[in-house]
PDB file of C-alpha atoms in Angstrom:
ATOM      1  CA  ALA R  10      84.684 113.436  64.404  1.00 76.00           C
ATOM      2  CA  GLY R  11      83.871 109.965  63.087  1.00 74.00           C
ATOM      3  CA  GLU R  12      86.037 108.293  65.725  1.00 77.00           C
ATOM      4  CA  HIS R  13      84.315 110.211  68.523  1.00 66.00           C
ATOM      5  CA  LEU R  14      80.875 109.425  67.162  1.00 75.00           C
ATOM      6  CA  LEU R  15      81.680 105.720  66.930  1.00 76.00           C
ATOM      7  CA  ALA R  16      83.157 105.755  70.440  1.00 69.00           C
ATOM      8  CA  GLU R  17      79.962 107.295  71.814  1.00 77.00           C
ATOM      9  CA  VAL R  18      77.800 104.739  69.998  1.00 78.00           C
ATOM     10  CA  ILE R  19      79.896 101.939  71.501  1.00 78.00           C
ATOM     11  CA  ARG R  20      79.769 103.584  74.937  1.00 75.00           C
ATOM     12  CA  ALA R  21      75.959 103.817  74.741  1.00 78.00           C
ATOM     13  CA  TRP R  22      75.782 100.150  73.764  1.00 78.00           C
ATOM     14  CA  PHE R  23      78.031  99.208  76.711  1.00 74.00           C
ATOM     15  CA  VAL R  24      75.874 101.224  79.115  1.00 77.00           C
ATOM     16  CA  ALA R  25      72.731  99.522  77.816  1.00 77.00           C
ATOM     17  CA  LEU R  26      74.436  96.141  78.160  1.00 74.00           C
ATOM     18  CA  SER R  27      75.477  96.926  81.730  1.00 73.00           C
ATOM     19  CA  ARG R  28      71.824  97.346  82.689  1.00 76.00           C
ATOM     20  CA  THR R  29      71.114  93.745  81.693  1.00 80.00           C
ATOM     21  CA  LEU R  30      73.800  92.221  83.912  1.00 77.00           C
ATOM     22  CA  PRO R  31      72.713  90.710  87.211  1.00 78.00           C
ATOM     23  CA  ALA R  32      74.089  92.159  90.419  1.00 78.00           C
ATOM     24  CA  ALA R  33      77.118  90.381  91.841  1.00 78.00           C
ATOM     25  CA  LEU R  34      76.854  88.531  95.116  1.00 81.00           C
ATOM     26  CA  SER R  35      77.889  90.631  98.108  1.00 83.00           C
ATOM     27  CA  ALA R  36      80.687  88.151  98.865  1.00 87.00           C
ATOM     28  CA  ALA R  37      82.186  88.484  95.371  1.00 91.00           C
ATOM     29  CA  PRO R  38      85.605  90.153  95.089  1.00 94.00           C
ATOM     30  CA  ARG R  39      85.561  93.898  94.384  1.00 94.00           C
ATOM     31  CA  VAL R  40      87.546  95.254  91.449  1.00 96.00           C
ATOM     32  CA  LEU R  41      88.400  98.848  90.602  1.00 96.00           C
ATOM     33  CA  VAL R  42      88.852  99.636  86.871  1.00 96.00           C
ATOM     34  CA  ALA R  43      90.329 102.928  85.667  1.00 96.00           C
ATOM     35  CA  CYS R  44      92.662 104.701  83.278  1.00 96.00           C
ATOM     36  CA  PRO R  45      95.605 106.742  84.616  1.00 95.00           C
ATOM     37  CA  GLU R  46      95.762 110.509  84.558  1.00 94.00           C
ATOM     38  CA  ASP R  47      95.698 112.051  81.056  1.00 94.00           C
ATOM     39  CA  GLU R  48      94.559 108.751  79.474  1.00 93.00           C
ATOM     40  CA  ARG R  49      91.226 109.561  77.837  1.00 92.00           C
ATOM     41  CA  HIS R  50      90.667 106.410  75.776  1.00 92.00           C
ATOM     42  CA  ASP R  51      88.600 104.253  78.111  1.00 92.00           C
ATOM     43  CA  LEU R  52      86.529 101.927  75.929  1.00 91.00           C
ATOM     44  CA  GLY R  53      88.875  99.008  76.627  1.00 93.00           C
ATOM     45  CA  ALA R  54      88.621  99.664  80.352  1.00 95.00           C
ATOM     46  CA  LEU R  55      84.842  99.913  80.101  1.00 93.00           C
ATOM     47  CA  ALA R  56      84.698  96.619  78.188  1.00 94.00           C
ATOM     48  CA  LEU R  57      86.882  94.990  80.863  1.00 96.00           C
ATOM     49  CA  ALA R  58      84.624  96.316  83.618  1.00 94.00           C
ATOM     50  CA  LEU R  59      81.571  94.844  81.896  1.00 94.00           C
ATOM     51  CA  LEU R  60      83.229  91.453  81.392  1.00 94.00           C
ATOM     52  CA  LEU R  61      84.338  91.382  85.028  1.00 96.00           C
ATOM     53  CA  ARG R  62      80.750  92.158  86.085  1.00 92.00           C
ATOM     54  CA  ARG R  63      79.537  89.413  83.777  1.00 91.00           C
ATOM     55  CA  ALA R  64      81.993  87.070  85.529  1.00 93.00           C
ATOM     56  CA  GLY R  65      80.211  87.827  88.805  1.00 93.00           C
ATOM     57  CA  LEU R  66      82.670  90.301  90.323  1.00 95.00           C
ATOM     58  CA  ARG R  67      81.666  93.574  91.956  1.00 94.00           C
ATOM     59  CA  VAL R  68      83.161  96.334  89.815  1.00 94.00           C
ATOM     60  CA  ALA R  69      83.680 100.035  90.429  1.00 92.00           C
ATOM     61  CA  TYR R  70      84.451 101.797  87.159  1.00 93.00           C
ATOM     62  CA  LEU R  71      86.217 105.155  87.535  1.00 94.00           C
ATOM     63  CA  GLY R  72      86.755 105.762  83.822  1.00 92.00           C
ATOM     64  CA  ALA R  73      89.357 107.880  82.080  1.00 93.00           C
ATOM     65  CA  ASP R  74      91.898 110.405  83.350  1.00 95.00           C
ATOM     66  CA  VAL R  75      91.994 109.324  87.020  1.00 96.00           C
ATOM     67  CA  PRO R  76      94.750 110.976  89.080  1.00 95.00           C
ATOM     68  CA  ALA R  77      97.005 108.713  91.149  1.00 93.00           C
ATOM     69  CA  SER R  78      95.763 110.351  94.359  1.00 93.00           C
ATOM     70  CA  ALA R  79      92.169 109.428  93.457  1.00 94.00           C
ATOM     71  CA  LEU R  80      93.196 105.805  92.861  1.00 92.00           C
ATOM     72  CA  VAL R  81      94.907 105.685  96.254  1.00 91.00           C
ATOM     73  CA  ASP R  82      91.883 107.304  97.940  1.00 91.00           C
ATOM     74  CA  ALA R  83      89.478 104.894  96.237  1.00 90.00           C
ATOM     75  CA  THR R  84      91.430 101.799  97.262  1.00 87.00           C
ATOM     76  CA  ARG R  85      91.724 103.086 100.832  1.00 82.00           C
ATOM     77  CA  SER R  86      88.042 103.994 101.138  1.00 79.00           C
ATOM     78  CA  ALA R  87      86.749 100.590 100.061  1.00 78.00           C
ATOM     79  CA  SER R  88      88.039  97.063 100.152  1.00 83.00           C
ATOM     80  CA  PHE R  89      89.100  96.229  96.594  1.00 91.00           C
ATOM     81  CA  ALA R  90      90.668  92.892  95.787  1.00 93.00           C
ATOM     82  CA  ALA R  91      92.172  94.304  92.585  1.00 95.00           C
ATOM     83  CA  LEU R  92      92.841  97.401  90.539  1.00 95.00           C
ATOM     84  CA  CYS R  93      92.912  97.101  86.746  1.00 97.00           C
ATOM     85  CA  LEU R  94      94.595 100.039  85.019  1.00 96.00           C
ATOM     86  CA  SER R  95      94.149 100.487  81.254  1.00 96.00           C
ATOM     87  CA  VAL R  96      96.770 102.309  79.167  1.00 95.00           C
ATOM     88  CA  THR R  97      96.389 102.773  75.411  1.00 93.00           C
ATOM     89  CA  SER R  98      99.459 104.840  74.524  1.00 90.00           C
ATOM     90  CA  VAL R  99     103.103 104.315  75.492  1.00 88.00           C
ATOM     91  CA  ALA R 100     103.158 108.077  76.194  1.00 90.00           C
ATOM     92  CA  TYR R 101     101.100 107.307  79.323  1.00 91.00           C
ATOM     93  CA  LEU R 102     103.339 104.529  80.659  1.00 91.00           C
ATOM     94  CA  PRO R 103     105.294 106.945  82.898  1.00 90.00           C
ATOM     95  CA  VAL R 104     102.010 108.231  84.374  1.00 92.00           C
ATOM     96  CA  ALA R 105     100.835 104.644  84.918  1.00 92.00           C
ATOM     97  CA  ARG R 106     104.174 103.817  86.584  1.00 91.00           C
ATOM     98  CA  LEU R 107     103.740 106.793  88.956  1.00 91.00           C
ATOM     99  CA  ALA R 108     100.157 105.788  89.778  1.00 92.00           C
ATOM    100  CA  LEU R 109     101.113 102.195  90.480  1.00 92.00           C
ATOM    101  CA  GLY R 110     104.090 103.368  92.537  1.00 90.00           C
ATOM    102  CA  ALA R 111     101.790 105.572  94.615  1.00 90.00           C
ATOM    103  CA  LEU R 112      99.514 102.588  95.232  1.00 90.00           C
ATOM    104  CA  LEU R 113     102.478 100.467  96.308  1.00 88.00           C
ATOM    105  CA  ALA R 114     103.711 103.201  98.635  1.00 87.00           C
ATOM    106  CA  ALA R 115     100.246 103.509 100.196  1.00 85.00           C
ATOM    107  CA  GLY R 116     100.233  99.852 101.214  1.00 79.00           C
ATOM    108  CA  GLY R 117      97.232  97.543 101.461  1.00 76.00           C
ATOM    109  CA  GLY R 118      96.244  94.277  99.858  1.00 81.00           C
ATOM    110  CA  THR R 119      94.945  95.251  96.433  1.00 89.00           C
ATOM    111  CA  ARG R 120      96.268  93.217  93.506  1.00 93.00           C
ATOM    112  CA  LEU R 121      97.542  95.369  90.656  1.00 94.00           C
ATOM    113  CA  TYR R 122      96.920  94.644  86.984  1.00 96.00           C
ATOM    114  CA  VAL R 123      97.770  96.710  83.925  1.00 95.00           C
ATOM    115  CA  GLY R 124      96.605  96.183  80.365  1.00 94.00           C
ATOM    116  CA  GLY R 125      95.782  97.902  77.138  1.00 93.00           C
ATOM    117  CA  ARG R 126      97.351  98.571  73.786  1.00 92.00           C
ATOM    118  CA  ALA R 127     100.376 100.312  75.362  1.00 91.00           C
ATOM    119  CA  ILE R 128     101.166  97.234  77.417  1.00 88.00           C
ATOM    120  CA  THR R 129     100.761  94.633  74.700  1.00 82.00           C
ATOM    121  CA  GLY R 130     102.439  96.801  72.056  1.00 77.00           C
ATOM    122  CA  ALA R 131     105.275  98.225  74.142  1.00 75.00           C
ATOM    123  CA  ARG R 132     108.813  97.852  72.900  1.00 73.00           C
ATOM    124  CA  ASP R 133     111.299  95.796  74.903  1.00 66.00           C
ATOM    125  CA  GLY R 134     111.443  96.955  78.482  1.00 73.00           C
ATOM    126  CA  GLU R 135     108.959  99.845  78.215  1.00 72.00           C
ATOM    127  CA  ALA R 136     106.276  98.123  80.266  1.00 77.00           C
ATOM    128  CA  ASP R 137     108.523  95.818  82.296  1.00 77.00           C
ATOM    129  CA  ALA R 138     109.124  98.385  85.042  1.00 77.00           C
ATOM    130  CA  LEU R 139     105.419  98.615  85.869  1.00 86.00           C
ATOM    131  CA  PRO R 140     104.792  97.058  89.292  1.00 88.00           C
ATOM    132  CA  ALA R 141     101.713  95.141  88.191  1.00 92.00           C
ATOM    133  CA  VAL R 142     100.690  91.994  86.368  1.00 92.00           C
ATOM    134  CA  ARG R 143     100.543  92.567  82.621  1.00 92.00           C
ATOM    135  CA  LEU R 144      97.207  91.494  81.161  1.00 94.00           C
ATOM    136  CA  PRO R 145      96.814  89.822  77.764  1.00 94.00           C
ATOM    137  CA  ALA R 146      95.804  91.787  74.655  1.00 91.00           C
ATOM    138  CA  SER R 147      92.344  90.210  74.515  1.00 94.00           C
ATOM    139  CA  VAL R 148      89.914  91.967  76.858  1.00 95.00           C
ATOM    140  CA  SER R 149      87.996  88.727  77.393  1.00 95.00           C
ATOM    141  CA  ALA R 150      91.223  86.849  78.224  1.00 96.00           C
ATOM    142  CA  ALA R 151      92.182  89.648  80.614  1.00 97.00           C
ATOM    143  CA  ALA R 152      88.813  89.416  82.368  1.00 96.00           C
ATOM    144  CA  ARG R 153      89.114  85.629  82.634  1.00 96.00           C
ATOM    145  CA  GLN R 154      92.617  85.953  84.112  1.00 97.00           C
ATOM    146  CA  VAL R 155      91.612  88.534  86.721  1.00 97.00           C
ATOM    147  CA  ALA R 156      88.453  86.632  87.699  1.00 96.00           C
ATOM    148  CA  ALA R 157      90.320  83.321  87.964  1.00 96.00           C
ATOM    149  CA  GLN R 158      93.122  84.805  90.063  1.00 95.00           C
ATOM    150  CA  LEU R 159      90.728  86.589  92.405  1.00 95.00           C
ATOM    151  CA  ARG R 160      88.661  83.468  92.924  1.00 89.00           C
ATOM    152  CA  GLY R 161      91.449  80.918  92.957  1.00 83.00           C
ATOM    153  CA  GLY R 162      94.465  82.479  94.574  1.00 55.00           C
ATOM    154  CA  SER R 163      97.239  84.913  94.014  1.00 47.00           C
ATOM    155  CA  GLU R 164      99.419  83.119  91.484  1.00 47.00           C
ATOM    156  CA  GLY R 165     100.866  85.718  89.157  1.00 51.00           C
ATOM    157  CA  ALA R 166      99.242  88.699  90.883  1.00 53.00           C
ATOM    158  CA  ARG R 167     101.145  91.458  92.682  1.00 50.00           C
ATOM    159  CA  SER R 168      99.626  93.088  95.725  1.00 50.00           C
ATOM    160  CA  PHE R 169     100.440  96.383  97.345  1.00 45.00           C
TER     161      PHE R 169
END
């Protein structure tokens, strides 16, 4: 119960913080941030979304437990420069792999990024098969990397 209470306090603080951020310019790259299906721990993804907004990007935050079909539909319905997928447990790496595979199969030009505790803490090879750029453990470093790559070119980013 304590963990859930703390998570909700942090979530409320993030929501309040989001209201203080200025709107991004209409020409700024659009980024989709989500967690794959069954992944319910989304505070890292929410923090990333806020830092990307703070960096001046236009962010659509889908939250936790997003089915692969919804990710494909979202990227098709709007022009997103990138998708950032957050995975906290290695148990969800197969689901993330399926979601990213579905995005690749759908085609388009969205750059794919994956981060979270499962990615940075994965044993040898567990996260290597994911068809996306692995983000650093630090949420702020991850936001800087995504923002820099979207503004400055495609070095290190994979597109589908």
